[in-house]
Amino acid sequence: MKKFLICDDEPFYLEKVKRLAEENLKKAGVEDVQIDTVASGRELLEKEGLLADCQVVFLDINMDDCNGVEIAFEVKQKNPDILLVFVTAYMDYVLAGYRAEAFRFLLKDDLEAMMRECISALLVKIDKVSASICLEFSDGERNIRVNHIMYIESFGHKLYFHMSGEKKKRHEMYGNLSDLEKRLKEYGFCRVHKSFLVNMQFAESIRRYWLTLVNGQEIPIPKDKFQWVRKEYMKAVEEI
């Protein structure tokens, strides 16, 4: 089941966003969906059970009781996998919104047109975010979320999975990095080095001849691969 939350302190827009989301989800063939609404940012943060299972939050930036961007940061702390869609009458907060990892911005004056594209993009992203892979690690078989893998390092005959968003930050297994490269390519993973397969959603910056991840980890890039890796990095930035 797809689970959405809508937060707006104006009843008119709260109902409008819900109606448009329902209409466009139905057009996309999505029937198994739950959409809940709350009328304030503080009420949203109190819905911890809903936030834990929710995939998407439509969040008004300009609410009387709170700053929507600050609420967004707290929402992300509770559930890093949530996709945030900011609904706003103004674009003044775009930069702050992107820092809160906003997936989309919807203008209140153009909700009908923007919602169609937004729902389509959300459904594609939800499938990617929820994708998992089952692997036989040294401590047993595990099902891990693909989007929680920051990078995979090959050393000797072992593969080391460096994770984000999980209590256990590293898994290890015997295996071949080339096999995993084929399985994970469709999820935005890039073989930046013969010993490193990187989830490009965690790439923060690139320079000659290094890729820096959001946790500060620096991954080396061979000179003959640099231009190709740079193109892959730019594609990832555009998608984000």
Short mmCIF file of C-alpha atoms in Angstrom, two decimals:
data_model
loop_
_atom_site.label_atom_id
_atom_site.label_comp_id
_atom_site.label_asym_id
_atom_site.label_seq_id
_atom_site.Cartn_x
_atom_site.Cartn_y
_atom_site.Cartn_z
CA MET A 1 0.00 0.00 0.00
CA LYS A 2 1.16 3.52 -0.83
CA LYS A 3 0.90 5.89 2.15
CA PHE A 4 0.84 9.68 1.78
CA LEU A 5 0.58 12.47 4.36
CA ILE A 6 -0.55 16.03 3.60
CA CYS A 7 0.18 18.91 5.97
CA ASP A 8 -1.28 22.39 5.48
CA ASP A 9 -2.88 24.84 7.90
CA GLU A 10 -5.27 26.16 5.23
CA PRO A 11 -8.29 23.82 4.90
CA PHE A 12 -8.86 24.85 1.26
CA TYR A 13 -5.38 23.76 0.12
CA LEU A 14 -5.34 20.74 2.42
CA GLU A 15 -8.40 19.36 0.64
CA LYS A 16 -7.25 20.51 -2.80
CA VAL A 17 -3.87 18.77 -2.56
CA LYS A 18 -5.60 15.60 -1.31
CA ARG A 19 -8.17 15.65 -4.12
CA LEU A 20 -5.58 16.23 -6.84
CA ALA A 21 -3.29 13.55 -5.43
CA GLU A 22 -6.17 11.05 -5.34
CA GLU A 23 -7.25 11.91 -8.89
CA ASN A 24 -3.77 11.56 -10.35
CA LEU A 25 -2.99 8.37 -8.44
CA LYS A 26 -6.22 6.86 -9.80
CA LYS A 27 -5.27 7.91 -13.36
CA ALA A 28 -1.90 6.20 -12.82
CA GLY A 29 -3.70 3.00 -11.86
CA VAL A 30 -2.85 3.18 -8.14
CA GLU A 31 -5.84 2.00 -6.11
CA ASP A 32 -4.21 0.68 -2.93
CA VAL A 33 -3.39 4.02 -1.31
CA GLN A 34 -3.92 5.73 2.05
CA ILE A 35 -3.84 9.52 2.29
CA ASP A 36 -3.94 11.16 5.73
CA THR A 37 -4.11 14.88 6.46
CA VAL A 38 -2.95 17.08 9.34
CA ALA A 39 -3.49 20.80 9.87
CA SER A 40 -0.18 21.80 11.47
CA GLY A 41 3.51 20.95 11.48
CA ARG A 42 3.49 20.05 15.16
CA GLU A 43 0.57 17.67 14.64
CA LEU A 44 2.52 16.08 11.79
CA LEU A 45 5.53 15.37 14.03
CA GLU A 46 3.24 13.74 16.59
CA LYS A 47 2.10 11.18 14.00
CA GLU A 48 5.20 9.04 14.52
CA GLY A 49 3.48 5.81 13.57
CA LEU A 50 2.25 7.24 10.27
CA LEU A 51 5.62 8.85 9.50
CA ALA A 52 7.42 5.55 10.06
CA ASP A 53 5.34 3.85 7.31
CA CYS A 54 4.74 6.83 5.07
CA GLN A 55 6.43 7.20 1.68
CA VAL A 56 5.46 10.79 0.79
CA VAL A 57 4.72 13.99 2.72
CA PHE A 58 3.19 17.01 1.00
CA LEU A 59 4.24 19.87 3.27
CA ASP A 60 3.22 23.53 3.23
CA ILE A 61 6.29 25.71 3.75
CA ASN A 62 4.47 28.77 5.12
CA MET A 63 2.36 27.80 8.14
CA ASP A 64 1.35 30.11 10.96
CA ASP A 65 2.48 27.82 13.78
CA CYS A 66 5.86 26.80 12.38
CA ASN A 67 8.41 26.91 9.58
CA GLY A 68 7.77 24.10 7.11
CA VAL A 69 11.47 23.71 6.31
CA GLU A 70 12.32 23.13 9.98
CA ILE A 71 9.51 20.58 10.19
CA ALA A 72 10.94 18.89 7.08
CA PHE A 73 14.32 18.40 8.77
CA GLU A 74 12.62 16.77 11.76
CA VAL A 75 10.52 14.55 9.50
CA LYS A 76 13.68 13.37 7.73
CA GLN A 77 15.27 12.55 11.08
CA LYS A 78 12.30 10.33 11.93
CA ASN A 79 12.24 8.63 8.51
CA PRO A 80 15.14 9.37 6.11
CA ASP A 81 13.39 7.52 3.26
CA ILE A 82 10.37 9.84 3.14
CA LEU A 83 9.97 11.84 -0.06
CA LEU A 84 9.20 15.49 0.69
CA VAL A 85 7.05 17.59 -1.64
CA PHE A 86 6.87 21.24 -0.61
CA VAL A 87 3.65 23.07 -1.41
CA THR A 88 4.08 26.84 -1.43
CA ALA A 89 2.75 30.14 -2.74
CA TYR A 90 6.30 31.49 -3.02
CA MET A 91 9.65 30.17 -4.22
CA ASP A 92 11.71 32.06 -1.61
CA TYR A 93 12.56 28.88 0.29
CA VAL A 94 13.81 26.74 -2.59
CA LEU A 95 17.45 26.63 -1.45
CA ALA A 96 16.49 25.76 2.13
CA GLY A 97 14.08 23.18 0.77
CA TYR A 98 16.77 21.43 -1.22
CA ARG A 99 18.93 21.30 1.91
CA ALA A 100 16.04 19.40 3.48
CA GLU A 101 16.22 17.03 0.49
CA ALA A 102 12.98 18.17 -1.12
CA PHE A 103 11.86 15.90 -3.97
CA ARG A 104 9.58 18.47 -5.63
CA PHE A 105 8.11 21.96 -5.20
CA LEU A 106 4.46 22.61 -6.07
CA LEU A 107 3.17 26.13 -6.53
CA LYS A 108 -0.29 26.70 -5.08
CA ASP A 109 -1.27 28.78 -8.12
CA ASP A 110 -0.48 25.90 -10.48
CA LEU A 111 -1.31 22.77 -8.49
CA GLU A 112 -3.39 21.04 -11.19
CA ALA A 113 -0.63 21.09 -13.83
CA MET A 114 2.26 20.41 -11.46
CA MET A 115 0.57 17.56 -9.59
CA ARG A 116 0.34 15.36 -12.69
CA GLU A 117 4.11 15.34 -13.24
CA CYS A 118 4.79 15.13 -9.51
CA ILE A 119 2.71 11.98 -8.95
CA SER A 120 4.27 10.30 -11.98
CA ALA A 121 7.81 11.06 -10.70
CA LEU A 122 6.89 10.02 -7.14
CA LEU A 123 5.67 6.59 -8.23
CA VAL A 124 8.93 5.90 -10.06
CA LYS A 125 10.97 7.11 -7.08
CA ILE A 126 8.93 5.13 -4.53
CA ASP A 127 9.70 1.92 -6.41
CA LYS A 128 13.42 2.74 -6.32
CA VAL A 129 13.42 3.75 -2.66
CA SER A 130 11.57 0.60 -1.56
CA ALA A 131 13.69 -1.79 -3.65
CA SER A 132 15.64 -4.39 -1.71
CA ILE A 133 18.21 -7.06 -2.47
CA CYS A 134 18.69 -10.41 -0.73
CA LEU A 135 22.32 -11.45 -0.21
CA GLU A 136 24.26 -14.06 1.73
CA PHE A 137 26.53 -12.15 4.12
CA SER A 138 29.12 -13.57 6.50
CA ASP A 139 26.62 -13.49 9.37
CA GLY A 140 23.75 -14.95 7.35
CA GLU A 141 21.22 -14.07 4.68
CA ARG A 142 19.88 -10.53 4.78
CA ASN A 143 17.39 -8.45 2.86
CA ILE A 144 18.80 -4.90 2.63
CA ARG A 145 17.36 -1.72 1.14
CA VAL A 146 19.22 -0.75 -2.02
CA ASN A 147 18.99 2.96 -1.24
CA HIS A 148 20.71 2.36 2.13
CA ILE A 149 23.91 1.16 0.45
CA MET A 150 26.37 4.07 0.23
CA TYR A 151 29.12 2.14 -1.51
CA ILE A 152 30.56 -1.35 -1.85
CA GLU A 153 34.28 -1.91 -1.53
CA SER A 154 36.15 -4.92 -2.88
CA PHE A 155 39.23 -6.05 -0.96
CA GLY A 156 40.85 -9.41 -1.44
CA HIS A 157 38.05 -11.88 -2.02
CA LYS A 158 35.56 -10.00 0.14
CA LEU A 159 32.99 -7.27 -0.49
CA TYR A 160 32.28 -4.68 2.20
CA PHE A 161 28.92 -2.90 2.15
CA HIS A 162 29.02 0.56 3.76
CA MET A 163 25.49 1.49 4.83
CA SER A 164 23.42 4.55 5.70
CA GLY A 165 20.10 4.65 7.55
CA GLU A 166 20.67 1.32 9.33
CA LYS A 167 21.95 0.38 12.79
CA LYS A 168 24.58 -1.92 11.32
CA LYS A 169 26.87 0.30 9.26
CA ARG A 170 28.83 -2.43 7.48
CA HIS A 171 28.12 -5.88 6.07
CA GLU A 172 30.62 -8.21 4.47
CA MET A 173 30.44 -11.17 2.14
CA TYR A 174 32.45 -13.18 -0.36
CA GLY A 175 31.63 -12.20 -3.90
CA ASN A 176 32.40 -10.48 -7.18
CA LEU A 177 31.93 -6.72 -7.55
CA SER A 178 31.17 -7.08 -11.27
CA ASP A 179 28.15 -9.27 -10.50
CA LEU A 180 26.73 -6.66 -8.14
CA GLU A 181 27.48 -3.88 -10.63
CA LYS A 182 25.11 -5.55 -13.11
CA ARG A 183 22.38 -6.00 -10.48
CA LEU A 184 22.58 -2.46 -9.11
CA LYS A 185 23.18 -0.41 -12.24
CA GLU A 186 19.46 0.40 -12.69
CA TYR A 187 19.42 1.92 -9.17
CA GLY A 188 22.07 4.55 -9.92
CA PHE A 189 25.23 2.72 -8.84
CA CYS A 190 28.47 3.60 -10.60
CA ARG A 191 31.74 1.60 -10.76
CA VAL A 192 34.01 4.60 -10.17
CA HIS A 193 37.05 2.40 -9.53
CA LYS A 194 37.79 -1.31 -9.96
CA SER A 195 37.43 -1.69 -6.18
CA PHE A 196 34.48 0.67 -5.55
CA LEU A 197 30.81 0.58 -6.58
CA VAL A 198 29.12 3.79 -5.43
CA ASN A 199 25.46 4.71 -4.97
CA MET A 200 25.57 8.11 -6.66
CA GLN A 201 22.72 9.51 -4.55
CA PHE A 202 25.34 9.78 -1.78
CA ALA A 203 27.88 11.64 -3.94
CA GLU A 204 28.38 15.21 -2.69
CA SER A 205 31.12 16.56 -4.97
CA ILE A 206 33.72 15.57 -7.54
CA ARG A 207 37.19 16.84 -8.33
CA ARG A 208 40.27 15.47 -10.05
CA TYR A 209 40.57 12.53 -9.22
CA TRP A 210 38.29 12.01 -6.27
CA LEU A 211 34.60 11.55 -5.53
CA THR A 212 33.50 12.84 -2.10
CA LEU A 213 30.45 11.28 -0.45
CA VAL A 214 28.03 12.99 1.95
CA ASN A 215 29.75 11.38 4.95
CA GLY A 216 33.14 12.84 3.92
CA GLN A 217 34.49 9.55 2.52
CA GLU A 218 36.70 10.13 -0.53
CA ILE A 219 36.73 7.53 -3.31
CA PRO A 220 39.61 7.54 -5.83
CA ILE A 221 38.85 7.79 -9.57
CA PRO A 222 41.38 6.53 -12.16
CA LYS A 223 42.41 9.21 -14.66
CA ASP A 224 41.07 7.26 -17.64
CA LYS A 225 37.63 7.02 -15.94
CA PHE A 226 37.33 10.56 -14.65
CA GLN A 227 35.28 12.12 -17.48
CA TRP A 228 32.85 9.19 -17.53
CA VAL A 229 32.40 9.27 -13.74
CA ARG A 230 31.88 13.03 -13.90
CA LYS A 231 29.03 12.55 -16.42
CA GLU A 232 27.45 9.93 -14.17
CA TYR A 233 27.75 12.31 -11.22
CA MET A 234 26.06 15.12 -13.18
CA LYS A 235 23.22 12.78 -14.17
CA ALA A 236 22.71 11.87 -10.53
CA VAL A 237 22.66 15.53 -9.50
CA GLU A 238 20.03 16.31 -12.15
CA GLU A 239 17.85 13.43 -10.97
CA ILE A 240 18.09 14.52 -7.33
#
